[in-house]
Structures are given as structure tokens and as C-alpha cells.
Short mmCIF file of C-alpha atoms and ligand atoms in Angstrom, two decimals:
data_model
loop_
_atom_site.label_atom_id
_atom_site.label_comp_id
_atom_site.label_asym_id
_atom_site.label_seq_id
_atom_site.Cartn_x
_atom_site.Cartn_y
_atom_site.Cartn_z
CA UNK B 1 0.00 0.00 0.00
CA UNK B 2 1.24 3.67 -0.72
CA UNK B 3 2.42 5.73 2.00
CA UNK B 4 0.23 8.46 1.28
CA UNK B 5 -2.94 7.57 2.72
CA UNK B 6 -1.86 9.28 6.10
CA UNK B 7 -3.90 8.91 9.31
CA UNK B 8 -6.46 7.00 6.90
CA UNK B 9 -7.17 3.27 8.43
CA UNK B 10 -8.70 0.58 6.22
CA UNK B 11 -8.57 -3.14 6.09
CA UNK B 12 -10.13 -6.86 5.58
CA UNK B 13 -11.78 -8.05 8.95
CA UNK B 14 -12.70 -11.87 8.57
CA UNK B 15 -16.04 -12.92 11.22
CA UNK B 16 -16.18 -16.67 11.88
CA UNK B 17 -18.27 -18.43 13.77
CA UNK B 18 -20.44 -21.52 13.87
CA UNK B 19 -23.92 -20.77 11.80
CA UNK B 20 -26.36 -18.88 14.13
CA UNK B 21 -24.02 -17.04 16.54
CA UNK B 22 -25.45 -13.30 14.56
CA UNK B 23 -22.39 -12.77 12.10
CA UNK B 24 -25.76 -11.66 9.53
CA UNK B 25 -27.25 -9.90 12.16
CA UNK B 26 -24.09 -8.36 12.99
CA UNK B 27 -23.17 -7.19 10.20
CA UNK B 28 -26.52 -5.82 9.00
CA UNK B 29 -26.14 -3.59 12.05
CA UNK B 30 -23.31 -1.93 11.10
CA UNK B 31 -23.88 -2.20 7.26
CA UNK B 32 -27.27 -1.88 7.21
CA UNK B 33 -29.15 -2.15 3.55
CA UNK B 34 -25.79 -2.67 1.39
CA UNK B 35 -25.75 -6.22 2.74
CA UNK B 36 -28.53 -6.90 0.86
CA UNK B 37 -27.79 -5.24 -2.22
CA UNK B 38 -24.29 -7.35 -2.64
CA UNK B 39 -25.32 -10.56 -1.21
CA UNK B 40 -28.27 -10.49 -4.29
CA UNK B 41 -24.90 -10.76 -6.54
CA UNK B 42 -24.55 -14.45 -7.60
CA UNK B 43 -22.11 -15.73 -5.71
CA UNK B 44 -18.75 -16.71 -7.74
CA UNK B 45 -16.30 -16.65 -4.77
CA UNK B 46 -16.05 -18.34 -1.42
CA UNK B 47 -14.17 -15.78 -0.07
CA UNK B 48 -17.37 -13.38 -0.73
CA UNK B 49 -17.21 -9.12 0.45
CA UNK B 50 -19.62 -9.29 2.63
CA UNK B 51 -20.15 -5.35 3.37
CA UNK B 52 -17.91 -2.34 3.33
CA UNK B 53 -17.97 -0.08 6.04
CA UNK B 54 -16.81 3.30 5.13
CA UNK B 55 -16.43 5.90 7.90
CA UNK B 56 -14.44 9.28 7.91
CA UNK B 57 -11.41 8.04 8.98
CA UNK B 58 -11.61 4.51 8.13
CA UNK B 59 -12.78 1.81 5.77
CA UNK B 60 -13.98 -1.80 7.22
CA UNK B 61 -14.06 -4.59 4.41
CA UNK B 62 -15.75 -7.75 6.01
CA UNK B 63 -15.11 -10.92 4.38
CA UNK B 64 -17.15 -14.26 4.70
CA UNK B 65 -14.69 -16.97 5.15
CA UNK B 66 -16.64 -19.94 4.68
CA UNK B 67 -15.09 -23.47 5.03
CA UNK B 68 -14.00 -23.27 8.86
CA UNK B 69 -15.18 -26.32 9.77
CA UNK B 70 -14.34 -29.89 10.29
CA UNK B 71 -13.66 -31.46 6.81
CA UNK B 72 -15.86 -34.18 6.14
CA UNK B 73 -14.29 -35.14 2.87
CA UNK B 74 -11.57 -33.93 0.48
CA UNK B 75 -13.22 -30.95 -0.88
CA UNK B 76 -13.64 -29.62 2.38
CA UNK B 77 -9.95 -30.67 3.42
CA UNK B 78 -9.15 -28.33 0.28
CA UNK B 79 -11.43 -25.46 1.45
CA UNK B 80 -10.03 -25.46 4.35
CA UNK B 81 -6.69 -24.59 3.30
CA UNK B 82 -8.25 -22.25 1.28
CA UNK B 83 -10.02 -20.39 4.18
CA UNK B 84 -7.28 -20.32 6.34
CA UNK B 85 -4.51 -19.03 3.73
CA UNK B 86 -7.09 -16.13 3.71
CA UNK B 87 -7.46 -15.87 7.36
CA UNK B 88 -3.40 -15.14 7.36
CA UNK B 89 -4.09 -12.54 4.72
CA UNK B 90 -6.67 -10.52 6.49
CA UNK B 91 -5.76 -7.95 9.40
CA UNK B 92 -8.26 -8.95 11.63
CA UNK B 93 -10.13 -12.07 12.40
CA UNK B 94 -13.49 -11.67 14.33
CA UNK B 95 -14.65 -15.20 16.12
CA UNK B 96 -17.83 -14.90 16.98
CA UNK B 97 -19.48 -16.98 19.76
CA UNK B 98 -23.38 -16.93 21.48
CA UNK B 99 -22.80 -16.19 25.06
CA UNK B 100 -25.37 -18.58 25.75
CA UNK B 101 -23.23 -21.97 24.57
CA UNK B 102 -20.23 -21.22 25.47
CA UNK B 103 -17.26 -22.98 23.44
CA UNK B 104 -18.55 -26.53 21.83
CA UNK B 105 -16.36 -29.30 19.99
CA UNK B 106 -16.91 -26.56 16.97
CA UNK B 107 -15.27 -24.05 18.57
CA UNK B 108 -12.51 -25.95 19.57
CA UNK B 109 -11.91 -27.17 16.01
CA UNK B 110 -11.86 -23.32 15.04
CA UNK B 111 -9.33 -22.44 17.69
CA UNK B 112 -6.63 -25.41 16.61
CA UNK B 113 -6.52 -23.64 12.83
CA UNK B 114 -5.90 -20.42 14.69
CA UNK B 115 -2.41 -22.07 16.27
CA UNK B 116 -0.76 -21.25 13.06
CA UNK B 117 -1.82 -17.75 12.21
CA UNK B 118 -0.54 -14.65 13.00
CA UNK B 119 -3.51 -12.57 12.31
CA UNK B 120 -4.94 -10.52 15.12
CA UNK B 121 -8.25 -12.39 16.42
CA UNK B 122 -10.83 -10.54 18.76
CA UNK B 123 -13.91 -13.22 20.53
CA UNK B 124 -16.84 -11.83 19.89
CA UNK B 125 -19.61 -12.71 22.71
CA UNK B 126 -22.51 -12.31 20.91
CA UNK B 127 -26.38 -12.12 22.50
CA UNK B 128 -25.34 -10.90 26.00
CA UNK B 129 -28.78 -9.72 26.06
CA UNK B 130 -29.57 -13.69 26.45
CA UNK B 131 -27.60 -13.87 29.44
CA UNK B 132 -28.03 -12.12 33.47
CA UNK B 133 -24.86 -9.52 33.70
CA UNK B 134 -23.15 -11.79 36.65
CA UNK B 135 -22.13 -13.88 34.11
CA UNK B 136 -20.75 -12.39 32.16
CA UNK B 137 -17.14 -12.05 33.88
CA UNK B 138 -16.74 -15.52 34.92
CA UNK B 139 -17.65 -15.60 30.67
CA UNK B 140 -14.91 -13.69 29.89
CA UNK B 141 -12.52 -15.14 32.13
CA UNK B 142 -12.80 -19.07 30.88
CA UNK B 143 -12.57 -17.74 26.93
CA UNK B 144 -9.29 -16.22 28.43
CA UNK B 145 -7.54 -19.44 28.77
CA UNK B 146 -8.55 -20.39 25.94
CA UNK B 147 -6.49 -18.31 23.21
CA UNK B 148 -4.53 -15.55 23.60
CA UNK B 149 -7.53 -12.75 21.91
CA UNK B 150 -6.23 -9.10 21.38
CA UNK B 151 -9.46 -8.27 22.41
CA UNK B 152 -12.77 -9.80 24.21
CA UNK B 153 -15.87 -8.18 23.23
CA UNK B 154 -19.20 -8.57 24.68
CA UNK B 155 -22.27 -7.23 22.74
CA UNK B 156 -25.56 -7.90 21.45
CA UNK B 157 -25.72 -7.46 17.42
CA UNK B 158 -29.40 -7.75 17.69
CA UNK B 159 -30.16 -5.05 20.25
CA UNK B 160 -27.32 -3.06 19.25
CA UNK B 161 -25.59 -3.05 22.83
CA UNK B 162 -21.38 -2.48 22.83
CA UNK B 163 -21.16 -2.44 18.79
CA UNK B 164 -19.94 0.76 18.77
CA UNK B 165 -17.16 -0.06 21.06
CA UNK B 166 -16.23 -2.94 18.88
CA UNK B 167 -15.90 -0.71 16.02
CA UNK B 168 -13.69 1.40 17.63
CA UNK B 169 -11.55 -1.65 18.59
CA UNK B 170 -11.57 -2.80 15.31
CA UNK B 171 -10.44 0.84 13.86
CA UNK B 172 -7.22 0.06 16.65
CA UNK B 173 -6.01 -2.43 14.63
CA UNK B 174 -6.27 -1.44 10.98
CA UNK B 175 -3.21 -0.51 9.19
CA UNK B 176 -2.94 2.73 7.55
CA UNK B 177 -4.39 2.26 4.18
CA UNK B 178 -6.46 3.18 0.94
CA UNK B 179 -10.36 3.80 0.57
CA UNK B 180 -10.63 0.81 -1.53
CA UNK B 181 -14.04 1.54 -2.37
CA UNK B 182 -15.89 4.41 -2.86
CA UNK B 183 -18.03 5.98 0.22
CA UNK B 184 -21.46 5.59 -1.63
CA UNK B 185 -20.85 2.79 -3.93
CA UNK B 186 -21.06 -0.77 -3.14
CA UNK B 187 -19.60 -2.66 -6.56
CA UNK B 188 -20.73 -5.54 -7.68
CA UNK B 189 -17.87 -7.52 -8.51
CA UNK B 190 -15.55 -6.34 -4.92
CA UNK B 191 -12.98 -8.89 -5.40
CA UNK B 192 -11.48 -6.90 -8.12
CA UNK B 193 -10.30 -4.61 -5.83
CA UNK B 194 -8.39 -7.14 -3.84
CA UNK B 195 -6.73 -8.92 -6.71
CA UNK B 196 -5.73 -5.76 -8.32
CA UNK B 197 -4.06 -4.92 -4.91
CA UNK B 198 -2.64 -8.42 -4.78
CA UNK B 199 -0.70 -8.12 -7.75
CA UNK B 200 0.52 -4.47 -6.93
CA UNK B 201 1.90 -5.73 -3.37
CA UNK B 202 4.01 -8.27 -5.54
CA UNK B 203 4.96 -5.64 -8.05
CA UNK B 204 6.36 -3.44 -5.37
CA UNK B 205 7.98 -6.18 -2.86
CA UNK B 206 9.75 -7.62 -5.69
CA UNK B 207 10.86 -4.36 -7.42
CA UNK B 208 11.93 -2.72 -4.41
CA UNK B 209 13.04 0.55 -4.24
CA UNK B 210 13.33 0.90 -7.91
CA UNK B 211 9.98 1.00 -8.82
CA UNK B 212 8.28 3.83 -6.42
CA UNK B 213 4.66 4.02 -5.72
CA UNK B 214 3.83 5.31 -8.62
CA UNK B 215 1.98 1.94 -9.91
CA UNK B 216 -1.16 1.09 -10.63
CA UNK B 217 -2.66 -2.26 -11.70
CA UNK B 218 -6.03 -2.20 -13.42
CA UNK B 219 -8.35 -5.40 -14.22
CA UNK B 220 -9.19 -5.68 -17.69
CA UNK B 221 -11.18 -8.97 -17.53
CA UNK B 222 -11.87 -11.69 -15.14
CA UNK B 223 -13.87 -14.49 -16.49
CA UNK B 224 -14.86 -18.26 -15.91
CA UNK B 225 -13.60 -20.32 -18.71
CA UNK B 226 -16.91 -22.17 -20.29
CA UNK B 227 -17.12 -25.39 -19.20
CA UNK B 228 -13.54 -25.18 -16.97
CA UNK B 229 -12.77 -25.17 -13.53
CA UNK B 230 -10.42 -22.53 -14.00
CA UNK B 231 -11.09 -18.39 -13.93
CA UNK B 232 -8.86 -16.27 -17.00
CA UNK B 233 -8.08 -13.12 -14.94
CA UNK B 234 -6.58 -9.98 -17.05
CA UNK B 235 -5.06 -7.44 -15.39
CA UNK B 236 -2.26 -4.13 -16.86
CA UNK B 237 0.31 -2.52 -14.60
CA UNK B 238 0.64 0.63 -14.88
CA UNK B 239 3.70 2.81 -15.09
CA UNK B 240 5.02 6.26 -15.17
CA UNK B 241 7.98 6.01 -17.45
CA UNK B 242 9.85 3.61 -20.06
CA UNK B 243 12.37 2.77 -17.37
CA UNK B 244 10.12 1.44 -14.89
CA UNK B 245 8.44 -0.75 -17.65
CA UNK B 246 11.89 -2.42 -17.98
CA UNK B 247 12.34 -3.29 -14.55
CA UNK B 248 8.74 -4.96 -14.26
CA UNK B 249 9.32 -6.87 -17.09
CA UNK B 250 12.84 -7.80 -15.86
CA UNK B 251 15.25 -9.94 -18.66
CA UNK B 252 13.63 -11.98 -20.84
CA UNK B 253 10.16 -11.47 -18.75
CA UNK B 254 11.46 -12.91 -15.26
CA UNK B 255 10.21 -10.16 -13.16
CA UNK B 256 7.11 -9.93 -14.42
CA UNK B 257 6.55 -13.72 -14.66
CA UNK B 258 7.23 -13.95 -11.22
CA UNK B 259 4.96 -11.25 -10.10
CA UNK B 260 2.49 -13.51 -12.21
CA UNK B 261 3.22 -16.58 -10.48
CA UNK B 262 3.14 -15.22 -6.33
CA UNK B 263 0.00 -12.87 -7.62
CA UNK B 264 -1.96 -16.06 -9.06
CA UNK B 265 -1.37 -18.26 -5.87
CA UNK B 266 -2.88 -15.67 -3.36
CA UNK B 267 -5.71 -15.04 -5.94
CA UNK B 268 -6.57 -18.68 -6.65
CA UNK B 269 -6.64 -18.47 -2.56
CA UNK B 270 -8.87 -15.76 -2.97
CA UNK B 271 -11.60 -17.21 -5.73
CA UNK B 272 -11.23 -20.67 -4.62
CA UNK B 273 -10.37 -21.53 -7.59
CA UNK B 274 -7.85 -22.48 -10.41
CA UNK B 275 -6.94 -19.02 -11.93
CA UNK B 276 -4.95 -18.34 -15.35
CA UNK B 277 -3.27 -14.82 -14.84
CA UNK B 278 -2.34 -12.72 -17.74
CA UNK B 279 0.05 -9.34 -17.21
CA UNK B 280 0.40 -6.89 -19.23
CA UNK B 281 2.47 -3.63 -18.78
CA UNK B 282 1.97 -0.37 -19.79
CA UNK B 283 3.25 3.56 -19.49
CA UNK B 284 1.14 6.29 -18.70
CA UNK B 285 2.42 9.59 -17.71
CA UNK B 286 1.20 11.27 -14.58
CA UNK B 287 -1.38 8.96 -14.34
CA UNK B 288 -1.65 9.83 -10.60
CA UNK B 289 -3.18 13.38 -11.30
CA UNK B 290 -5.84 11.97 -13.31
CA UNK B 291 -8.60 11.44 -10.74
CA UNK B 292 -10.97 10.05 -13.44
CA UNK B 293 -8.44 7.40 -14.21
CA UNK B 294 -8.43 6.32 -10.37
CA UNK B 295 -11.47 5.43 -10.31
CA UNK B 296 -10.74 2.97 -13.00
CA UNK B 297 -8.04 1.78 -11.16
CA UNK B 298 -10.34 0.82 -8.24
CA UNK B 299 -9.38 3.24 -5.78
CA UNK B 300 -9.67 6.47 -4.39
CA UNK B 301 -7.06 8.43 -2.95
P1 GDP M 401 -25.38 -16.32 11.45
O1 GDP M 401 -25.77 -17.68 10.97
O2 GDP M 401 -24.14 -16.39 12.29
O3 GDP M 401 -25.29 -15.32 10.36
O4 GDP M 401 -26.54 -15.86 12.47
P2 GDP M 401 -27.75 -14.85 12.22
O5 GDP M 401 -27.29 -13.45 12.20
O6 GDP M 401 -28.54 -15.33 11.07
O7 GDP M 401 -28.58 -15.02 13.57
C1 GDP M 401 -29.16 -16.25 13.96
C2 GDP M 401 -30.30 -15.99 14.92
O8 GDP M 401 -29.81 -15.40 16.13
C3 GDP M 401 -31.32 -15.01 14.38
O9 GDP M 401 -32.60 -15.46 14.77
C4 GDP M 401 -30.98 -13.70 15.05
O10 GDP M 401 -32.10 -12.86 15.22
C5 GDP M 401 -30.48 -14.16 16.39
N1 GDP M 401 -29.53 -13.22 16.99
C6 GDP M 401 -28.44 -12.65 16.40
N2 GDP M 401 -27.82 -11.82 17.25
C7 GDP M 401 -28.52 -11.85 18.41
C8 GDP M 401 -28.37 -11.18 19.68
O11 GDP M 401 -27.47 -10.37 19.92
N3 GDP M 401 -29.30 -11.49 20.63
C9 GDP M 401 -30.33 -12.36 20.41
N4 GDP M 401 -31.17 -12.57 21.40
N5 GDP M 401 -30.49 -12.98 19.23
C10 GDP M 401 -29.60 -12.74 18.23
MG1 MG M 402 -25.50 -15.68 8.25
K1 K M 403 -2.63 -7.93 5.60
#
């Protein structure tokens, strides 16, 4: 991400949780009508954008991360790995429990997937409304032994109580970072903005300092091969000068094959699926003055 989104916050927040424990209800709260409006979108991806939540000082991008569960059979073995390569992606993990069950054989499951990731996680003790106040302590208390949570946070999604304060715990723990989406739009195909972002984070970590952050990577096409199990995503990076084409292109194509390669794995991760990824470079002058253009590129700045 650039440097010069100072003092803005933004980020991915996963919420997991057995069905039932108000992760809907939740997020309807705090999202309100947009909910509906994406989740209307045919669903291509597992990984799915849930809502975005854009404030004046931050931007909240929940994810669904289905495919937490106990596998049952290979497929789910292979969503599994799926959902938790995402869960290390994110930069916040929500677990969301109902205050009135406590941790089950479920939950437990959950928390052994969590041993290997270094993502933030916050429990969630959702419908304290369902429970008398004394018990809540002795609540909070026996989830502490169970994983060491950056947070513990009590509310009720369907009666509103505490969600503000989880917000503001959640704003905490965002990076500095882009509006990836725009205040009053909700788009109907989100994930582009991740995978565009996905292959600029390879661009620049394997460029280095020669390449500044003057780079932009747009999605020309993303598509589901007829009859394939495989998605043909088409995407241009986009530079300032000549020079900088050369060095993303690299000798005979290495750099920018390799960018390729690291960008494809985190985006088949993304789409559960088999992806072909096709680069292309270009040069555009002072393409960072050209507002309209941004928006093209997916983000605001
Ligand atoms: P999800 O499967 O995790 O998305 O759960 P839902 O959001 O669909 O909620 C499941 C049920 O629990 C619904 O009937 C909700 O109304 C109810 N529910 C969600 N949050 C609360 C809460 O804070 N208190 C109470 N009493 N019920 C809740
Ligand atoms: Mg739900
Ligand atoms: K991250």
C-alpha cells in the first residue's frame, strides 16, 4: 500500500463463527441495507465481500470466510486450506461466539486452525442480552484461557448493545491504508479490488526501491472459462515512465513472470479456484493526477 494515505485506516476483517451465533445480524447492524444489495450478486467466490464499512477516517471490508469447519471429505480438506490461507491474509479475524453456549467441539476445532496464524483475532460474545450480567465475567474469564484474543468483546448485534465499542476496537487495529471503495458505492464484482491490490503488493515487494509508488494495476477482464474449472483473470500494470516498464518486465520477462506466479497463488486463494493470470504492462504519464483514471483503477485516494 502507498504511504500516502496518512492517518487513513482501512482493512479486511474476517467474522467466523459456527452458523447462528449473529455474524448476519451483525453485520446488518453496522452495514445496514448494502448487505442486501451485494449478497443479491450471484455468488462466484467463497471468499465473498460481505459489506464495506466506510467511515471518515476509516474503511472496514468484512469478508465471509466460509469453510472453517471440520472437513468431512476432500473438498472440504481443500477449502479449508483455502479459508485459512485467507485468514493469514486478512488484518483482523473476528470469532464470533453466542454467550449462551459457550465454546462446543466446533469451537474448539476453530481455535486449533488459529495455532498457526498470525492474524490478530478478537472473541466476539454475541447475545449478552440472552444472558443475566453476573455472568458475564466468569464468561470472559474461561474464553481467556482459551487463546490468547487481542481483544474480548461482549455485545448484542441484535439489540445493538457495545457495537460501537467494537468498532472502535476494530479501527485500533487497521493498518494505515487506501479507501478501496468508494463511500457511496457498493460494486458488484468487490474482489477486483483485492486482486488488483494483490498483484501491486508483488509488483512493489519484488521491485523494491526501484519502482516507487507510482503503480497502478487495473483489471481488464476476469472471467470463468466455459465449461472449466479454471477463472482467465486480465489485469495491466501501470507505469510512469519507459524505465520502470523495464524493470517490471525484468530480462527476458522474469520479473514480471514472477509477479504472475506469487500474484496467481494468493488469488486462486482468494476465488477458490484455479486461476490463469495474464500481465500486461503499460506507461502512462502522470497517471496519478488523473482522478478520473483512479477510479478505473479501483481506488480512491
Ligand atoms: P449467522 O448464521 O451467524 O449469520 O446468524 P444470524 O445473524 O442469522 O442469527 C441467527 C439468529 O440469532 C437469528 O434469529 C438472530 O435474530 C439471532 N440473533 C443474532 N444476534 C442476536 C443477539 O445479539 N441477541 C439475540 N437474542 N439474538 C440474536
Ligand atoms: Mg449468516
Ligand atoms: K494484511
Amino acid at each position: 500500500l502507498s504511504n500516502d494515505n496518512k492517518g487513513y485506516k482501512s482493512g479486511f476483517i474476517s467474522i467466523i463463527g459456527r452458523p447462528n451465533v449473529g455474524k448476519s445480524t451483525f453485520l446488518n447492524r453496522v452495514i445496514g441495507q448494502k448487505i442486501a444489495i451485494m449478497s443479491d450478486k450471484p455468488q462466484t467466490t467463497r471468499n465473498k465481500i460481505q459489506g464495506v464499512l466506510t467511515l471518515d477516517d476509516t474503511q472496514m471490508v468484512f469478508i465471509d470466510t466460509p469453510g472453517i469447519h471440520k472437513p468431512k471429505h476432500k473438498l472440504g480438506d481443500f477449502m479449508m486450506k483455502v479459508a485459512q490461507n485467507t485468514l493469514k491474509e486478512v488484518d483482523l479475524i473476528l470469532f464470533m461466539v453466542n454467550a449462551e453456549e459457550g465454546f462446543g467441539r466446533g469451537e474448539e476445532f476453530i481455535l486449533e486452525k488459529f495455532q498457526t496464524i498470525n492474524t490478530p483475532i478478537f472473541l466476539v460474545i454475541n447475545k449478552i442480552d440472552q444472558i443475566h450480567p453476573d455472568e458475564l465475567l466468569p464468561l470472559i474469564e474461561s474464553y481467556k484461557e482459551k487463546y490468547p484474543f487481542k481483544e474480548i468483546v461482549p455485545i448484542s448485534a441484535l439489540e445493538g448493545n457495545n457495537v460501537e465499542r467494537l468498532l472502535e476496537q476494530i479501527k485500533v487495529y487497521l493498518p494505515e491504508g487506501p479507501q478501496y471503495y468508494p463511500a457511496d458505492q457498493v460494486t458488484d464484482h468487490p474482489e477486483r479490488f483485492i486482486i488488483t491490490e494483490l498483484i501491486r503488493e508483488k509488483a512493489l515487494h519484488l521491485t523494491r526501491e526501484e519502482i516507487p509508488h507510482s503503480l497502478a494495476v487495473v483489471l481488464d477482464k476476469i472471467e470463468r472459462q466455459k465449461g472449466k474449472d479454471i477463472i482467465h483473470v486480465m489485469a495491466t500494470v501501470i507505469v510512469e515512465r519507459d524505465s520502470q516498464k523495464g524493470i517490471i518486465i525484468g530480462k527476458q520477462g522474469g520479473m514480471l513472470k514472477e509477479i504472475g506466479k506469487r500474484a496467481r497463488v494468493d488469488i486462486e486463494n482468494l476465488l477458490g479456484s484455479k486461476v490463469f493470470l495474464e500481465l500486461w504492462v503499460k506507461v502512462q504519464k502522470d497517471w496519478r493526477n488523473k482522478m478520473s483514471q483512479l477510479r478505473d483503477f479501483g481506488f480512491n485516494e
